[in-house]
Amino acid sequence: MTNKPLVVGLTGGIGSGKTKVSDALAKLGAQVLDADVLAHELCSPNGAAIPAIRQEFGPQAIAADGSMDRNHIRKLVFDKPELRLALEKILHPLIRQRIVDEIQISTSPYCVLVIPLLAEKGGWGHLTDVVVVVDCETRTQIERVKARNGWPDSQIEQVLAAQATREQRLKIADFVVKNNGTSEELLLQAQALHEKLLLIAAEAKE
Ligand code: ATP
């Protein structure tokens, strides 16, 4: 018998529908921890990552309100992988620690970790018991991101090219949510997924 919740890694490419699925699971009662949201908190005014960012990138990396100056950092790391890596080295251990702490005190039957780059970046895998991949046709991803962000195709294609392929991602999936249809169809799948995860969580507790 264990009190640790089942840990579900949720991933998918840009605009695949991760947020829609994690929002639906949260509404059904699951605890959701989103790596991007945690990173944002760590870089907000007085966030835990701010001292290390100031030390690594200098005072000009910190905005007047005490948060990380996102525009400055975005430009700085744009074509410098070593600087991007330096930022990740600051953020990843802090994100991981937050996740581990939250899982430890969680009373939810299962916790969802939304990790956009689960298939790309090593190191998250051993935190998760089950991996869910949200998948949709690439052209649908492009259409949805275009509608949401107003980006040109070239910018979206650039992001897609830097991410794992759909095939690579599907290889690590225990469950796949196919998001080629309507929002209603997606919600029905999220409901079915929730029920499966509750069953797995209950079995794991026995
Ligand atoms: P990102 O990684 O880029 O943040 P995401 O994987 O979290 O994206 P969402 O934000 O959930 O994806 O979805 C991307 C966009 O597509 C949103 O504007 C969302 O409302 C829309 N969308 C997602 N699924 C559907 C659907 N089945 N029908 C219509 N619109 C959808």
Coordinates of C-alpha atoms and ligand atoms in Angstrom, one line a residue:
M1 CA 0.0 0.0 0.0
T2 CA 1.4 3.4 -1.0
N3 CA 0.1 6.9 -0.6
K4 CA 2.2 8.3 -3.5
P5 CA -0.2 9.4 -6.3
L6 CA 0.2 7.9 -9.8
V7 CA 2.3 10.3 -11.8
V8 CA 1.1 10.9 -15.3
G9 CA 3.4 12.7 -17.8
L10 CA 1.4 14.6 -20.4
T11 CA 3.2 15.7 -23.6
G12 CA 2.6 16.7 -27.2
G13 CA 3.9 19.0 -29.8
I14 CA 3.1 22.7 -30.1
G15 CA -0.6 23.4 -30.3
S16 CA -1.5 19.7 -30.0
G17 CA -4.0 20.3 -27.2
K18 CA -2.1 19.6 -24.0
T19 CA -3.6 22.5 -22.2
K20 CA -7.1 21.6 -23.2
V21 CA -6.6 18.0 -22.0
S22 CA -4.9 19.0 -18.7
D23 CA -7.6 21.6 -18.0
A24 CA -10.3 18.9 -18.6
L25 CA -8.4 16.5 -16.2
A26 CA -8.1 19.3 -13.6
K27 CA -11.8 19.9 -13.8
L28 CA -12.4 16.2 -13.2
G29 CA -10.3 16.5 -10.0
A30 CA -6.7 15.7 -11.0
Q31 CA -3.9 17.7 -9.7
V32 CA -2.0 19.3 -12.6
L33 CA 1.6 20.6 -12.5
D34 CA 2.7 22.3 -15.7
A35 CA 6.4 22.7 -16.2
D36 CA 5.9 25.9 -18.2
V37 CA 3.7 27.5 -15.5
L38 CA 6.3 26.5 -12.8
A39 CA 9.1 28.0 -15.0
H40 CA 7.1 31.2 -15.2
E41 CA 6.6 31.3 -11.5
L42 CA 10.3 30.7 -10.8
C43 CA 11.1 33.7 -13.1
S44 CA 8.5 36.1 -11.7
P45 CA 9.4 38.9 -9.3
N46 CA 11.4 37.4 -6.4
G47 CA 11.0 33.9 -8.0
A48 CA 13.5 31.3 -6.8
A49 CA 15.4 31.3 -10.0
I50 CA 16.1 35.1 -10.1
P51 CA 19.3 35.2 -8.0
A52 CA 21.0 32.5 -10.2
I53 CA 19.8 34.2 -13.4
R54 CA 21.2 37.5 -12.2
Q55 CA 24.5 35.8 -11.4
E56 CA 24.7 33.9 -14.8
F57 CA 23.4 36.6 -17.2
G58 CA 24.1 39.8 -15.3
P59 CA 21.8 42.5 -13.9
Q60 CA 20.5 43.5 -17.3
A61 CA 18.7 40.1 -17.4
I62 CA 16.4 41.3 -14.6
A63 CA 13.6 43.7 -15.3
A64 CA 12.7 46.7 -13.0
D65 CA 10.0 44.6 -11.3
G66 CA 12.5 41.9 -10.3
S67 CA 11.3 39.3 -12.8
M68 CA 13.5 37.8 -15.5
D69 CA 13.5 40.1 -18.5
R70 CA 12.0 37.6 -21.0
N71 CA 12.7 39.7 -24.1
H72 CA 16.3 40.2 -23.2
I73 CA 16.8 36.5 -22.4
R74 CA 15.0 35.4 -25.5
K75 CA 17.3 37.5 -27.7
L76 CA 20.3 36.4 -25.7
V77 CA 19.7 32.6 -26.1
F78 CA 18.2 32.8 -29.6
D79 CA 21.1 31.4 -31.5
K80 CA 23.4 30.4 -28.6
P81 CA 22.6 26.9 -27.5
E82 CA 25.2 27.1 -24.7
L83 CA 23.3 30.0 -23.1
R84 CA 20.0 28.2 -23.5
L85 CA 21.6 25.3 -21.8
A86 CA 22.8 27.5 -19.0
L87 CA 19.3 28.8 -18.4
E88 CA 17.9 25.2 -18.4
K89 CA 20.6 24.2 -15.9
I90 CA 19.2 26.8 -13.6
L91 CA 15.5 26.1 -14.2
H92 CA 15.3 22.4 -14.5
P93 CA 16.5 21.4 -11.0
L94 CA 14.2 24.0 -9.5
I95 CA 11.2 22.8 -11.6
R96 CA 11.9 19.2 -10.7
Q97 CA 12.2 20.0 -7.0
R98 CA 8.8 21.8 -7.1
I99 CA 7.2 18.8 -8.8
V100 CA 8.7 16.3 -6.3
D101 CA 7.5 18.5 -3.4
E102 CA 4.0 18.8 -4.8
I103 CA 3.7 15.1 -5.5
Q104 CA 4.8 14.3 -2.0
I105 CA 2.0 16.4 -0.4
S106 CA -0.6 15.6 -3.1
T107 CA -3.9 14.0 -2.0
S108 CA -5.0 13.5 -5.6
P109 CA -5.3 9.9 -6.9
Y110 CA -3.1 10.9 -9.8
C111 CA -0.9 13.9 -10.7
V112 CA -0.6 15.2 -14.2
L113 CA 2.8 16.6 -15.1
V114 CA 2.5 18.7 -18.3
I115 CA 6.0 18.5 -19.8
P116 CA 6.0 19.8 -23.4
L117 CA 9.5 18.4 -24.1
L118 CA 9.2 15.0 -22.4
A119 CA 10.2 13.2 -25.6
E120 CA 13.1 15.5 -26.3
K121 CA 14.8 16.1 -23.0
G122 CA 16.0 13.3 -20.8
G123 CA 15.6 13.4 -17.1
W124 CA 11.9 13.7 -16.7
G125 CA 11.1 10.1 -17.5
H126 CA 11.9 8.6 -14.1
L127 CA 9.4 10.9 -12.5
T128 CA 6.5 9.5 -14.5
D129 CA 4.6 6.2 -14.1
V130 CA 2.5 6.6 -17.2
V131 CA 3.0 8.8 -20.4
V132 CA 0.0 10.3 -22.3
V133 CA 0.7 11.9 -25.7
V134 CA -1.7 14.3 -27.2
D135 CA -1.3 13.9 -31.0
C136 CA -2.8 15.6 -34.0
E137 CA -2.1 16.0 -37.7
T138 CA 0.7 18.5 -38.3
R139 CA -1.4 20.7 -40.5
T140 CA -4.0 20.9 -37.7
Q141 CA -1.3 22.0 -35.3
I142 CA -0.2 24.7 -37.7
E143 CA -3.8 25.9 -38.2
R144 CA -4.6 26.0 -34.5
V145 CA -1.3 27.8 -33.5
K146 CA -1.9 30.3 -36.4
A147 CA -5.4 31.0 -35.1
R148 CA -4.2 31.2 -31.5
N149 CA -0.9 33.1 -31.8
G150 CA -1.3 34.8 -35.2
W151 CA 2.2 33.5 -36.2
P152 CA 3.2 33.0 -39.8
D153 CA 3.6 29.4 -41.1
S154 CA 7.4 29.8 -41.2
Q155 CA 7.6 30.5 -37.5
I156 CA 5.4 27.6 -36.5
E157 CA 7.4 25.3 -38.8
Q158 CA 10.6 26.4 -37.2
V159 CA 9.2 25.4 -33.8
L160 CA 8.0 22.1 -35.2
A161 CA 11.4 21.3 -36.7
A162 CA 13.1 21.9 -33.3
Q163 CA 10.6 19.5 -31.6
A164 CA 10.5 15.7 -31.6
T165 CA 8.6 14.2 -34.5
R166 CA 5.1 12.8 -33.9
E167 CA 6.5 9.3 -34.4
Q168 CA 9.3 9.8 -31.8
R169 CA 6.7 11.1 -29.3
L170 CA 4.2 8.3 -30.0
K171 CA 7.0 5.7 -29.2
I172 CA 7.1 6.8 -25.6
A173 CA 3.2 6.8 -25.2
D174 CA 1.3 4.5 -22.9
F175 CA -1.9 6.3 -23.9
V176 CA -2.6 8.5 -27.0
V177 CA -5.2 11.2 -27.1
K178 CA -6.0 11.9 -30.8
N179 CA -7.0 15.5 -31.2
N180 CA -8.0 15.8 -34.9
G181 CA -11.7 16.3 -34.2
T182 CA -13.9 18.8 -32.3
S183 CA -13.4 20.1 -28.8
E184 CA -16.3 18.0 -27.7
E185 CA -14.6 14.8 -29.0
L186 CA -11.5 15.8 -27.1
L187 CA -13.4 16.2 -23.9
L188 CA -15.0 12.8 -24.2
Q189 CA -11.5 11.3 -24.6
A190 CA -10.3 13.2 -21.6
Q191 CA -13.2 11.8 -19.6
A192 CA -12.4 8.2 -20.7
L193 CA -8.7 8.8 -20.0
H194 CA -9.5 10.1 -16.5
E195 CA -11.5 6.9 -15.7
K196 CA -8.6 4.7 -16.9
L197 CA -6.1 6.6 -14.9
L198 CA -8.3 6.3 -11.8
L199 CA -8.3 2.6 -12.3
I200 CA -4.6 2.4 -12.7
A201 CA -4.1 4.6 -9.7
A202 CA -6.4 2.3 -7.6
E203 CA -4.6 -0.8 -8.8
A204 CA -1.2 0.7 -7.9
K205 CA -2.4 1.4 -4.4
E206 CA -3.3 -2.3 -3.7
Ligands
ATP1 P1 1.3 24.8 -26.7 O1 2.3 23.7 -26.4 O2 1.6 25.5 -27.9 O3 1.1 25.7 -25.5 P2 -1.0 23.0 -26.3 O4 -0.5 21.7 -26.7 O5 -1.1 23.3 -24.8 O6 -0.2 24.1 -27.0 P3 -3.7 24.0 -26.6 O7 -3.3 25.4 -26.1 O8 -4.5 23.1 -25.7 O9 -2.4 23.2 -27.0 O10 -4.4 24.1 -28.0 C1 -3.9 24.9 -29.0 C2 -5.0 25.7 -29.6 O11 -5.9 24.9 -30.4 C3 -5.8 26.5 -28.6 O12 -6.2 27.7 -29.1 C4 -7.0 25.5 -28.4 O13 -8.2 26.2 -28.0 C5 -7.2 25.0 -29.8 N1 -7.7 23.6 -29.9 C6 -7.2 22.5 -29.3 N2 -7.9 21.4 -29.5 C7 -8.9 21.8 -30.3 C8 -10.0 21.1 -30.9 N3 -10.2 19.8 -30.8 N4 -10.9 21.9 -31.7 C9 -10.7 23.2 -31.8 N5 -9.6 23.9 -31.3 C10 -8.8 23.2 -30.5

